[in-house]
Structures are given as structure tokens and as C-alpha cells.
Short mmCIF file of C-alpha atoms in Angstrom, two decimals:
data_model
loop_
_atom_site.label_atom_id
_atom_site.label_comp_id
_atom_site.label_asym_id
_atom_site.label_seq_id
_atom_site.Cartn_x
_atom_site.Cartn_y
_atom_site.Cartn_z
CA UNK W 1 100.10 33.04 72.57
CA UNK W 2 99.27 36.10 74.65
CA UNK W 3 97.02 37.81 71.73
CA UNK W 4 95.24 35.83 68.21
CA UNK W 5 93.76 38.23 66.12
CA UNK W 6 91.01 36.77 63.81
CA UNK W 7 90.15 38.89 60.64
CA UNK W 8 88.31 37.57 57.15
CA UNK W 9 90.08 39.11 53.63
CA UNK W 10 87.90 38.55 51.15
CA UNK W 11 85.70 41.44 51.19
CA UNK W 12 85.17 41.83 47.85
CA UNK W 13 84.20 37.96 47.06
CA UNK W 14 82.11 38.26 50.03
CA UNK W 15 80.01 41.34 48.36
CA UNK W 16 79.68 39.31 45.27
CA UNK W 17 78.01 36.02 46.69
CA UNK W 18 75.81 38.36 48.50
CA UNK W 19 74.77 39.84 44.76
CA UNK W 20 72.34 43.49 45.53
CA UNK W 21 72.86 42.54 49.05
CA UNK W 22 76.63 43.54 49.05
CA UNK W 23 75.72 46.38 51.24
CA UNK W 24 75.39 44.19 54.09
CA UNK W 25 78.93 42.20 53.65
CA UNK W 26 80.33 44.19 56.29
CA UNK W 27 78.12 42.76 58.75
CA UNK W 28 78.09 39.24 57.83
CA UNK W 29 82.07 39.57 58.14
CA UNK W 30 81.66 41.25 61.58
CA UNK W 31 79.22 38.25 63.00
CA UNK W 32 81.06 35.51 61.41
CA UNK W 33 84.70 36.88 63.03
CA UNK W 34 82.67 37.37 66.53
CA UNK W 35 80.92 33.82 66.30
CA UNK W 36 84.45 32.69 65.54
CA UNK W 37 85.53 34.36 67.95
CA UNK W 38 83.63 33.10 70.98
CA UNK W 39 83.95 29.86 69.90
CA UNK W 40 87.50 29.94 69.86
CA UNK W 41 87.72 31.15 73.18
CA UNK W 42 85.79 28.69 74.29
CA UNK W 43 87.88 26.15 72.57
CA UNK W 44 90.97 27.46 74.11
CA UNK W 45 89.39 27.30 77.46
CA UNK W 46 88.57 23.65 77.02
CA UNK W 47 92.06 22.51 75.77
CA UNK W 48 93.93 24.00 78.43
CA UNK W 49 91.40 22.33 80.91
CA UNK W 50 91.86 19.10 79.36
CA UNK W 51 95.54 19.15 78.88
CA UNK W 52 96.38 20.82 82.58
CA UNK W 53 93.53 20.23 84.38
CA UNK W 54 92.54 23.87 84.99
CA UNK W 55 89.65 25.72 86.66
CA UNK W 56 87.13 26.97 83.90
CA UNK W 57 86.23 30.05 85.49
CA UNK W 58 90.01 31.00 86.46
CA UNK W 59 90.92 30.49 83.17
CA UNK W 60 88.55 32.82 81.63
CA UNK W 61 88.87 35.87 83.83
CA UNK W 62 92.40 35.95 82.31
CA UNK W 63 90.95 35.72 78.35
CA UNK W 64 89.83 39.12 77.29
CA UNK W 65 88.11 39.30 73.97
CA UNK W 66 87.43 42.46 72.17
CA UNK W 67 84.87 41.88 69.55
CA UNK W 68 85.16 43.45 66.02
CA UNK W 69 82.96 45.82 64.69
CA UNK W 70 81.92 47.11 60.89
CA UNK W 71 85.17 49.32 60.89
CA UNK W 72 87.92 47.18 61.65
CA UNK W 73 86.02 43.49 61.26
CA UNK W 74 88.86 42.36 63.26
CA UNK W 75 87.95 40.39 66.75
CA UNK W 76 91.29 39.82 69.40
CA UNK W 77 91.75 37.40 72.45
CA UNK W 78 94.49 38.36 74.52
CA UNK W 79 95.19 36.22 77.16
CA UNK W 80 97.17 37.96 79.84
CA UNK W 81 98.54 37.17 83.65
CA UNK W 82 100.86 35.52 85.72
CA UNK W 83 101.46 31.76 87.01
CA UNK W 84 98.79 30.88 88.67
CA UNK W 85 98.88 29.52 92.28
CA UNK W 86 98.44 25.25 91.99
CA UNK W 87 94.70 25.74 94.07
CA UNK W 88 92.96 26.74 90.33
CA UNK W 89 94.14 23.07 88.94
CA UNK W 90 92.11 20.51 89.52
CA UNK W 91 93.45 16.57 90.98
CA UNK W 92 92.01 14.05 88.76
CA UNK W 93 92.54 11.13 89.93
CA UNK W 94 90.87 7.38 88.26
CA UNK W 95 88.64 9.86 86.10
CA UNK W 96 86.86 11.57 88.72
CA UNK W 97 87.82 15.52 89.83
CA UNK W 98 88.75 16.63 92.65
CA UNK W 99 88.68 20.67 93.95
CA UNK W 100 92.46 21.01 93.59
CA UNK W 101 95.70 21.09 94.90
CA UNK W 102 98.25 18.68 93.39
CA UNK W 103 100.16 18.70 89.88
CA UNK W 104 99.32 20.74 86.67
CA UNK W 105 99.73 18.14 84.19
CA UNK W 106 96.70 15.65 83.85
CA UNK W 107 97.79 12.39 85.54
CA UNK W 108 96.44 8.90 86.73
CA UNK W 109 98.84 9.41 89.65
CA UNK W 110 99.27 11.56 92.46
CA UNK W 111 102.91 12.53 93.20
CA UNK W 112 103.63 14.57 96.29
CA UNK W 113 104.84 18.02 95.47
CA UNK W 114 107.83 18.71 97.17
CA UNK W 115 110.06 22.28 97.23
CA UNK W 116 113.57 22.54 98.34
CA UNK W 117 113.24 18.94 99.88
CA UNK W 118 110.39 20.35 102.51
CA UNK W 119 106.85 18.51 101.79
CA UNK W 120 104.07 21.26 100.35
CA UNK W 121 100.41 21.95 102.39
CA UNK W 122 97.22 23.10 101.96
CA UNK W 123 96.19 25.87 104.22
CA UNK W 124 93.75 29.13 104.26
CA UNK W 125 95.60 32.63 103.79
CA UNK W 126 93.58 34.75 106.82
CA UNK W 127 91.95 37.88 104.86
CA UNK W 128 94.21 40.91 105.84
CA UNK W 129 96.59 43.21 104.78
CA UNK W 130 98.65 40.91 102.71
CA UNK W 131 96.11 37.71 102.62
CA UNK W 132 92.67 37.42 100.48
CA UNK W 133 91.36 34.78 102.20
CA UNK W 134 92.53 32.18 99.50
CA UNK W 135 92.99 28.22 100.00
CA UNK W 136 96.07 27.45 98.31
CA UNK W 137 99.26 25.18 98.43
CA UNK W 138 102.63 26.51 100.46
CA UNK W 139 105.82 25.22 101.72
CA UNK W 140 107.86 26.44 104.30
CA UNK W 141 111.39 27.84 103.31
CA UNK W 142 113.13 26.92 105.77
CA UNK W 143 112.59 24.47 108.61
CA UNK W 144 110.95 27.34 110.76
CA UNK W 145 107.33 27.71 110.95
CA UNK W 146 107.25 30.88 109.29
CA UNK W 147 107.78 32.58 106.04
CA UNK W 148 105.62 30.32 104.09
CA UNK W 149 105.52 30.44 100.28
CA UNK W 150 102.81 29.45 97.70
CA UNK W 151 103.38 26.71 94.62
CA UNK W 152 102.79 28.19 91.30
CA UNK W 153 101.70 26.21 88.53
CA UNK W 154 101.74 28.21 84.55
CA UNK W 155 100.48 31.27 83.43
CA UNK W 156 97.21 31.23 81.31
CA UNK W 157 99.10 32.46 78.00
CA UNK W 158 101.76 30.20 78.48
CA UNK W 159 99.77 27.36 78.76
CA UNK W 160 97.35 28.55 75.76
CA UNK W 161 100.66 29.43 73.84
CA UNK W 162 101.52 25.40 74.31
CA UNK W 163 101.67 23.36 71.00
CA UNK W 164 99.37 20.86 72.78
CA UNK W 165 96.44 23.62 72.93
CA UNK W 166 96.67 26.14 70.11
CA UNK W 167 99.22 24.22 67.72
CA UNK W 168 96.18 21.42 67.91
CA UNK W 169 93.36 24.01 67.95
CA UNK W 170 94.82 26.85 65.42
CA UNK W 171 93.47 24.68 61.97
CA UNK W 172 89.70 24.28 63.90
CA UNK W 173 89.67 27.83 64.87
CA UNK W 174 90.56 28.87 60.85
CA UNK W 175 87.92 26.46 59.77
CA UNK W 176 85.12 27.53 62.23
CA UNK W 177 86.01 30.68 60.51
CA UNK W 178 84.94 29.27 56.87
CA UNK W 179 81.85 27.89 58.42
CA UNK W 180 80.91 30.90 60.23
CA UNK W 181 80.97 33.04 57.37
CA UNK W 182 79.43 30.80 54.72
CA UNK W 183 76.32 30.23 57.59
CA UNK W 184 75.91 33.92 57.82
CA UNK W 185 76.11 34.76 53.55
CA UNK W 186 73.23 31.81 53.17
CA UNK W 187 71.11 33.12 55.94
CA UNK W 188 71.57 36.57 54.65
CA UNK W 189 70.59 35.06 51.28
CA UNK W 190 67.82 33.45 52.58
CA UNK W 191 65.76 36.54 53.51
CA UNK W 192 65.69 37.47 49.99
#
């Protein structure tokens, strides 16, 4: 799922609940699909952090949202990147978090990561020309000290894209949608 477009047809039966407010139709659509919107995002973000254990704020640098507007009425998320190194999951281990480095998937257990049969660290990449400074998780290649290489876990979109996050989430987001937009007609109609 690397882009959901959410859009309301219905423009016309939206103008004619409204009655002689019809002029302002546009708008309601525009609020309800932004409301929608940022509540599906935040949605998103919460079932990928409860299905793979994933750092909120890493996951939402990677979720852009462009909101809709009176023209188009149509709002986007496009979730966008590459895997992301195993240090923005968390460990959860007997309920509790733990800042992470371990597996992806949400687990009672703890199983040692291991990469072509050489045990995986944690260690701090010095800031430099090729480091940022970053704590992640690494293995060594070969049994020399040196190169060492980082464990990836998914990429945002792929794990969004994941019938365990939006295949769950996809009827919610459609019916926050109805919701949205029936709020927004009876407050309009309330200012009569």
C-alpha cells in the first residue's frame, strides 16, 4: 500500500441534505476527507506498531499526507521508503517495551538473530563520512573484525500494505469516512 487515496462521491446528495446551504458542500466534503484522513493515518500508524512492534515516530516520518482542498476534495497518504534498520522496532518482552533491537514480529520470546551463522550486535555507528551516529544491530560478514553490516527489518509500505494492517483497517477507514461527513452536514445544519 504505498499510496490510499480517500475521496467522497456524492456531491450532489451532499448539496441536498444541506438544503440553501448547498453552497457550502464543498467544504464539508473537504473537512470530512481531511478528518478522515488524519485519522486514518493515525490508524495505520497504530496497526503497524501493534502488529511489528515499530517506533511511532519512525513510522510517521515515512507517511506523507497531502490534504484535499475545495478543488480536488481528494486527501492521499503515501507511504514511501526503504527497510528499515531492526534499531526502530521495539523488544517486547512479558508485556513491557523495551528501546529496540531484536525481531520485527511481536513476540513473547526473544530469539537471537543470527546472519550467515555469525551471531548479530548492537553497536554505535561513529558520526563521519559514511556513519550518522546511529545505534543499530550488525553482523560481521565474515569472521574478520571488519566490514560489518546492519539487520534490516520491512519497509514502512510494505508493512502498511500487510493484510494484517490495512486489509483489517480498510472497512474502519471507509466508515470513519460516513461518520466524518454526516458530523460535519449536522453541524453545518446546526448553525442555521
Amino acid at each position: 500500500m504505498p499510496t490510499m487515496n480517500i475521496h467522497v462521491t456524492g456531491l450532489e446528495e451532499v448539496r441536498r441534505s444541506l438544503g440553501r446551504l448547498a453552497p457550502a458542500a464543498r467544504q464539508v466534503m473537504r473537512m470530512s476527507v481531511n478528518d478522515t484522513a488524519l485519522k486514518a493515518r493515525k490508524r495505520l500508524n497504530d496497526g503497524v506498531r501493534e502488529r511489528y512492534a515499530a517506533k511511532k515516530t519512525k513510522i510517521n516520518k515515512y507517511i506523507k499526507l497531502i490534504r484535499a482542498n475545495n478543488a480536488t476534495l481528494t486527501a492521499v497518504l503515501h507511504a514511501k521508503g526503504s527497510p528499515l534498520p531492526l534499531s526502530y522496532f521495539e523488544i517486547r518482552k512479558n508485556g513491557k517495551r523495551k528501546s529496540g533491537q531484536g525481531h520485527q514480529l511481536q513476540s513473547t520470546s526473544l530469539m537471537p538473530i543470527t546472519k550467515n551463522g555469525n551471531k548479530t550486535f548492537v553497536t554505535r555507528v561513529k558520526r563521519g563520512d559514511q556513519g550518522s551516529g546511529h545505534r543499530g544491530l550488525f553482523y560481521r560478514k565474515t569472521d574478520a573484525r571488519l566490514p560489518i553490516l546492519q539487520v534490516y527489518g520491512s519497509s514502512v509500505p510494505t508493512m502498511i500494505g500487510s493484510p494484517g494492517v490495512y486489509g483489517k483497517l480498510k472497512p474502519v477507514i471507509e466508515d470513519d469516512l460516513k461518520n466524518n461527513l454526516s458530523q460535519h452536514i449536522d453541524l453545518v445544519l446546526r448553525r442555521i
